[in-house]
């Protein structure tokens, strides 16, 4: 296998199509390994992953930790670093990262500030993986999202995708938008409350990369025309105004009636957690892929850890 060229994984723009292909094929190998068909077991024996989470998480933290353990490595962790690391005593992020360099071989970090992963990587001699930085990016989520899409359609070209919900503060839709620009004939439709529209920097990037996009307000009109509806939660914790949050909350709900108007081979995705934007009765529709999507996070994160640490 060609050497993996990335030192850190901090933003989606680091990935080109070749690199995406490498990650997806490695994830396939991990999936096959876990199904008992191949053996990559214990390939990270002796390596230590530090998971440093300043914000809450279920999927990202546990799938990274499971990935490391399944590869034979070990994990040191703090689940609420804002309270239980020395950040609570005023330690800077850069000092914490420099210290963790002496204790671990890779740092997986979730932080509340956009740009924090890039800052951490700048002072780290060991790989830093961005597990979500505020309203900035969530590149490993975008990788598993792309892996889920390619699994469903066997392609990443010629797709019309609706992104719905909190597009302003949503790091997952931001990271996914960057990756989708790598593929031909992808079209994006943004459906969001007025107070959380997709930011200009992403729209500019799409235009620069010739990806058509438009904004719509009626999800029921968009649903029948798309290949994928990517729902997101309205993130109460990111709003600066209660009025803005209340204007956005529960505005877009993907009802079963709406799902029934979708193409038969379309898919429904969601990075999770959800609140009320996808009712539970949608879960049994064959187009609902969000639990499988979360499961894919394990294979993608095993692949990333393997690719980053095998060369060290
Ligand atoms: N999708 C995602 O990042 O989920 P968690 O917040 O549970 O990690």
XYZ file of C-alpha atoms and ligand atoms in Angstrom:
320
model
C 0.000 0.000 0.000
C 1.214 3.539 -0.829
C 2.187 5.529 2.253
C -0.665 7.620 3.608
C 0.447 11.216 3.007
C -1.487 12.982 5.795
C 0.102 13.760 9.153
C -3.172 14.966 10.675
C -6.851 14.826 9.734
C -8.289 18.229 10.533
C -10.463 19.287 7.587
C -12.151 17.732 4.575
C -10.200 19.798 2.050
C -7.166 17.603 2.780
C -8.770 14.724 0.871
C -8.645 14.252 -2.885
C -10.317 11.419 -4.763
C -7.296 9.101 -4.540
C -7.087 9.574 -0.812
C -10.819 9.030 -0.397
C -10.502 5.821 -2.377
C -7.635 4.677 -0.124
C -9.710 5.338 3.006
C -12.800 3.602 1.602
C -10.904 0.501 0.437
C -9.153 0.286 3.815
C -12.538 0.622 5.528
C -13.778 -2.253 3.336
C -10.860 -4.331 4.591
C -11.688 -3.447 8.189
C -15.325 -4.376 7.677
C -14.325 -7.695 6.149
C -11.881 -8.274 8.988
C -14.592 -7.721 11.570
C -16.864 -10.075 9.676
C -14.157 -12.707 10.125
C -13.088 -12.843 6.512
C -9.614 -11.331 6.792
C -7.144 -10.565 9.516
C -5.764 -7.170 10.388
C -6.089 -7.957 14.061
C -3.633 -6.387 16.489
C -2.019 -4.277 13.777
C -1.835 -1.313 16.196
C -0.558 -3.385 19.112
C 1.483 -1.117 21.408
C -0.001 2.150 20.092
C -1.989 4.472 22.348
C -4.841 6.749 21.303
C -5.765 9.707 23.500
C -9.383 10.781 23.086
C -9.725 14.336 24.275
C -13.346 15.446 24.145
C -14.256 18.969 25.262
C -17.818 18.447 23.981
C -20.286 15.597 24.380
C -20.341 12.652 21.993
C -21.738 9.155 21.687
C -20.875 7.934 18.189
C -17.578 9.646 17.487
C -15.856 8.944 20.782
C -17.072 5.380 21.192
C -16.468 4.423 17.566
C -12.927 5.822 17.685
C -12.243 4.032 20.961
C -13.770 0.815 19.666
C -11.748 1.174 16.453
C -8.483 1.520 18.359
C -9.241 -1.414 20.652
C -10.303 -3.610 17.739
C -6.973 -2.871 16.048
C -5.110 -4.024 19.141
C -4.192 -0.560 20.429
C -4.998 1.052 23.751
C -7.028 4.102 24.710
C -6.597 6.853 27.271
C -9.546 9.171 27.492
C -11.362 12.061 29.077
C -15.000 12.450 28.173
C -15.493 15.969 29.503
C -12.140 17.654 29.052
C -13.524 21.101 29.811
C -14.216 19.929 33.358
C -11.893 16.969 33.924
C -8.701 18.045 32.178
C -6.493 20.910 33.326
C -8.389 23.150 30.881
C -10.573 23.710 33.963
C -7.510 25.271 35.637
C -6.799 27.520 32.661
C -4.345 25.362 30.722
C -4.128 26.368 27.058
C -5.053 23.934 24.326
C -1.529 24.054 22.902
C 0.018 23.134 26.272
C -2.429 20.244 26.696
C -1.599 18.946 23.215
C 2.146 19.201 23.805
C 1.759 17.249 27.036
C -0.395 14.559 25.399
C 2.373 14.130 22.805
C 4.426 12.492 25.519
C 1.702 10.026 26.484
C 0.056 8.890 23.238
C 0.669 8.089 19.561
C -2.443 9.812 18.212
C -4.883 12.388 19.573
C -8.572 12.349 18.672
C -9.998 15.677 19.727
C -13.469 17.218 19.852
C -13.499 20.865 20.826
C -16.071 23.622 21.106
C -14.112 26.173 19.026
C -13.942 26.185 15.232
C -10.301 26.098 14.151
C -9.103 24.351 17.320
C -8.054 21.175 15.483
C -5.809 23.129 13.128
C -4.284 24.923 16.129
C -3.734 21.609 17.900
C -2.098 20.062 14.836
C 0.308 22.997 14.568
C 1.926 22.098 17.909
C 1.631 18.320 17.680
C 4.307 15.910 16.483
C 1.809 13.036 16.655
C -1.317 12.866 14.457
C -4.303 14.950 15.520
C -7.704 13.848 14.263
C -10.489 16.405 14.341
C -13.542 14.749 15.880
C -15.560 17.967 15.491
C -14.505 21.551 16.212
C -17.453 23.727 17.171
C -19.353 24.857 14.096
C -16.212 24.307 12.000
C -15.730 20.826 10.593
C -16.224 17.133 11.310
C -14.115 15.487 8.594
C -14.330 11.904 9.823
C -18.131 12.186 9.829
C -17.970 13.381 6.222
C -15.795 10.386 5.312
C -18.277 7.951 6.799
C -21.120 9.848 5.127
C -19.420 9.478 1.733
C -18.748 5.805 2.441
C -22.448 5.322 3.204
C -23.481 7.092 -0.007
C -21.113 5.055 -2.179
C -22.309 1.869 -0.502
C -25.910 2.750 -1.348
C -25.417 3.924 -4.945
C -22.066 2.360 -5.975
C -21.110 5.850 -7.154
C -20.511 9.368 -5.914
C -21.277 11.097 -9.227
C -24.658 12.172 -10.602
C -26.338 12.693 -7.257
C -28.806 15.281 -6.057
C -28.594 15.734 -2.309
C -30.806 17.817 -0.012
C -29.197 19.010 3.215
C -31.861 19.914 5.751
C -31.908 21.627 9.146
C -29.138 23.510 10.911
C -26.822 24.295 8.027
C -25.304 27.376 9.636
C -23.803 25.705 12.694
C -23.722 22.186 11.252
C -20.124 21.037 10.938
C -21.167 17.755 9.313
C -22.854 19.428 6.335
C -19.915 21.786 5.950
C -17.378 18.940 5.819
C -19.594 16.857 3.539
C -20.032 19.775 1.115
C -16.267 20.058 0.708
C -15.928 16.358 -0.128
C -18.823 16.306 -2.581
C -17.065 18.884 -4.769
C -14.621 16.130 -5.801
C -17.273 14.330 -7.859
C -19.018 15.194 -11.133
C -22.654 16.162 -11.496
C -23.395 16.516 -7.823
C -26.124 19.050 -7.027
C -26.962 20.349 -3.566
C -30.256 21.714 -2.296
C -30.197 23.516 1.051
C -33.401 23.474 3.097
C -33.130 25.325 6.379
C -34.861 27.809 8.634
C -34.027 31.418 7.762
C -31.854 31.771 10.888
C -29.567 28.842 10.058
C -28.844 28.949 6.356
C -25.646 27.532 4.880
C -22.752 29.977 5.313
C -21.310 32.008 2.437
C -17.854 30.390 2.583
C -19.329 26.998 1.632
C -21.529 28.496 -1.090
C -18.492 30.297 -2.526
C -16.438 27.088 -2.424
C -19.184 25.181 -4.253
C -19.372 27.863 -6.925
C -15.604 27.921 -7.332
C -15.734 24.161 -7.868
C -18.718 24.292 -10.241
C -21.120 22.491 -7.935
C -24.662 23.788 -8.487
C -26.647 24.579 -5.343
C -29.913 26.257 -4.511
C -31.968 27.060 -1.452
C -35.535 25.903 -0.957
C -37.950 26.322 1.912
C -40.467 23.513 1.305
C -39.079 20.054 2.085
C -42.152 18.322 0.683
C -41.418 19.787 -2.770
C -37.742 18.791 -2.626
C -38.197 15.225 -1.329
C -39.429 13.603 -4.574
C -36.547 14.940 -6.696
C -33.470 13.992 -4.645
C -31.342 10.859 -4.251
C -30.497 11.620 -0.658
C -32.027 13.651 2.143
C -29.386 14.476 4.743
C -31.305 15.602 7.836
C -29.603 17.416 10.708
C -30.585 18.434 14.209
C -31.230 22.056 15.125
C -28.331 22.442 17.569
C -29.791 24.335 20.500
C -26.362 24.560 22.141
C -24.923 26.613 19.253
C -27.579 29.353 19.118
C -26.785 32.746 20.621
C -30.439 33.768 20.847
C -33.387 31.838 22.313
C -35.685 33.551 19.801
C -33.581 32.330 16.882
C -33.567 28.802 18.264
C -37.321 28.839 18.721
C -37.745 30.113 15.167
C -35.758 27.125 13.886
C -36.779 24.290 16.231
C -39.125 21.639 14.818
C -39.518 23.556 11.545
C -38.378 20.682 9.340
C -39.616 17.210 10.173
C -39.240 14.362 7.695
C -42.655 12.756 8.139
C -43.514 9.294 6.855
C -45.878 10.974 4.372
C -42.958 12.966 3.021
C -40.721 9.853 2.895
C -43.362 8.085 0.833
C -42.942 10.699 -1.911
C -39.192 9.981 -2.201
C -37.698 7.897 -5.009
C -37.694 4.180 -4.222
C -33.887 4.002 -4.316
C -33.293 7.286 -2.472
C -31.692 7.255 0.961
C -32.225 9.146 4.227
C -29.154 10.049 6.219
C -28.556 11.823 9.528
C -25.273 12.176 11.445
C -27.276 11.718 14.689
C -28.160 12.441 17.424
C -31.688 13.354 16.360
C -34.372 15.146 18.312
C -37.677 15.288 16.424
C -36.605 15.866 12.823
C -36.964 12.190 11.872
C -39.893 10.465 13.597
C -39.168 6.917 14.800
C -41.713 5.415 12.389
C -39.366 6.335 9.522
C -36.686 4.009 10.948
C -38.201 0.894 9.409
C -38.390 2.388 5.917
C -35.700 0.717 3.768
C -34.489 4.171 2.680
C -33.460 5.049 6.255
C -29.687 4.555 6.432
C -28.707 6.517 9.539
C -28.009 3.583 11.841
C -25.939 1.877 9.161
C -24.232 5.256 8.622
C -23.240 5.361 12.306
C -21.958 1.775 12.070
C -19.818 2.777 9.088
C -18.102 5.211 11.433
C -16.347 2.263 13.039
C -14.879 0.995 9.750
C -13.842 4.462 8.583
C -12.206 5.297 11.916
C -10.398 1.949 12.003
C -9.138 2.755 8.506
C -7.932 6.220 9.502
C -6.141 5.025 12.631
C -4.520 2.222 10.680
C -3.400 4.503 7.834
C -2.065 7.197 10.157
C -0.290 4.915 12.605
C 1.037 2.087 10.449
C 3.747 4.367 9.048
C 4.894 5.669 12.465
N -22.454 12.289 14.568
C -21.788 12.599 15.712
O -20.787 13.315 15.694
O -22.340 12.055 16.826
P -21.772 12.266 18.297
O -21.955 13.731 18.641
O -22.594 11.372 19.168
O -20.313 11.917 18.309
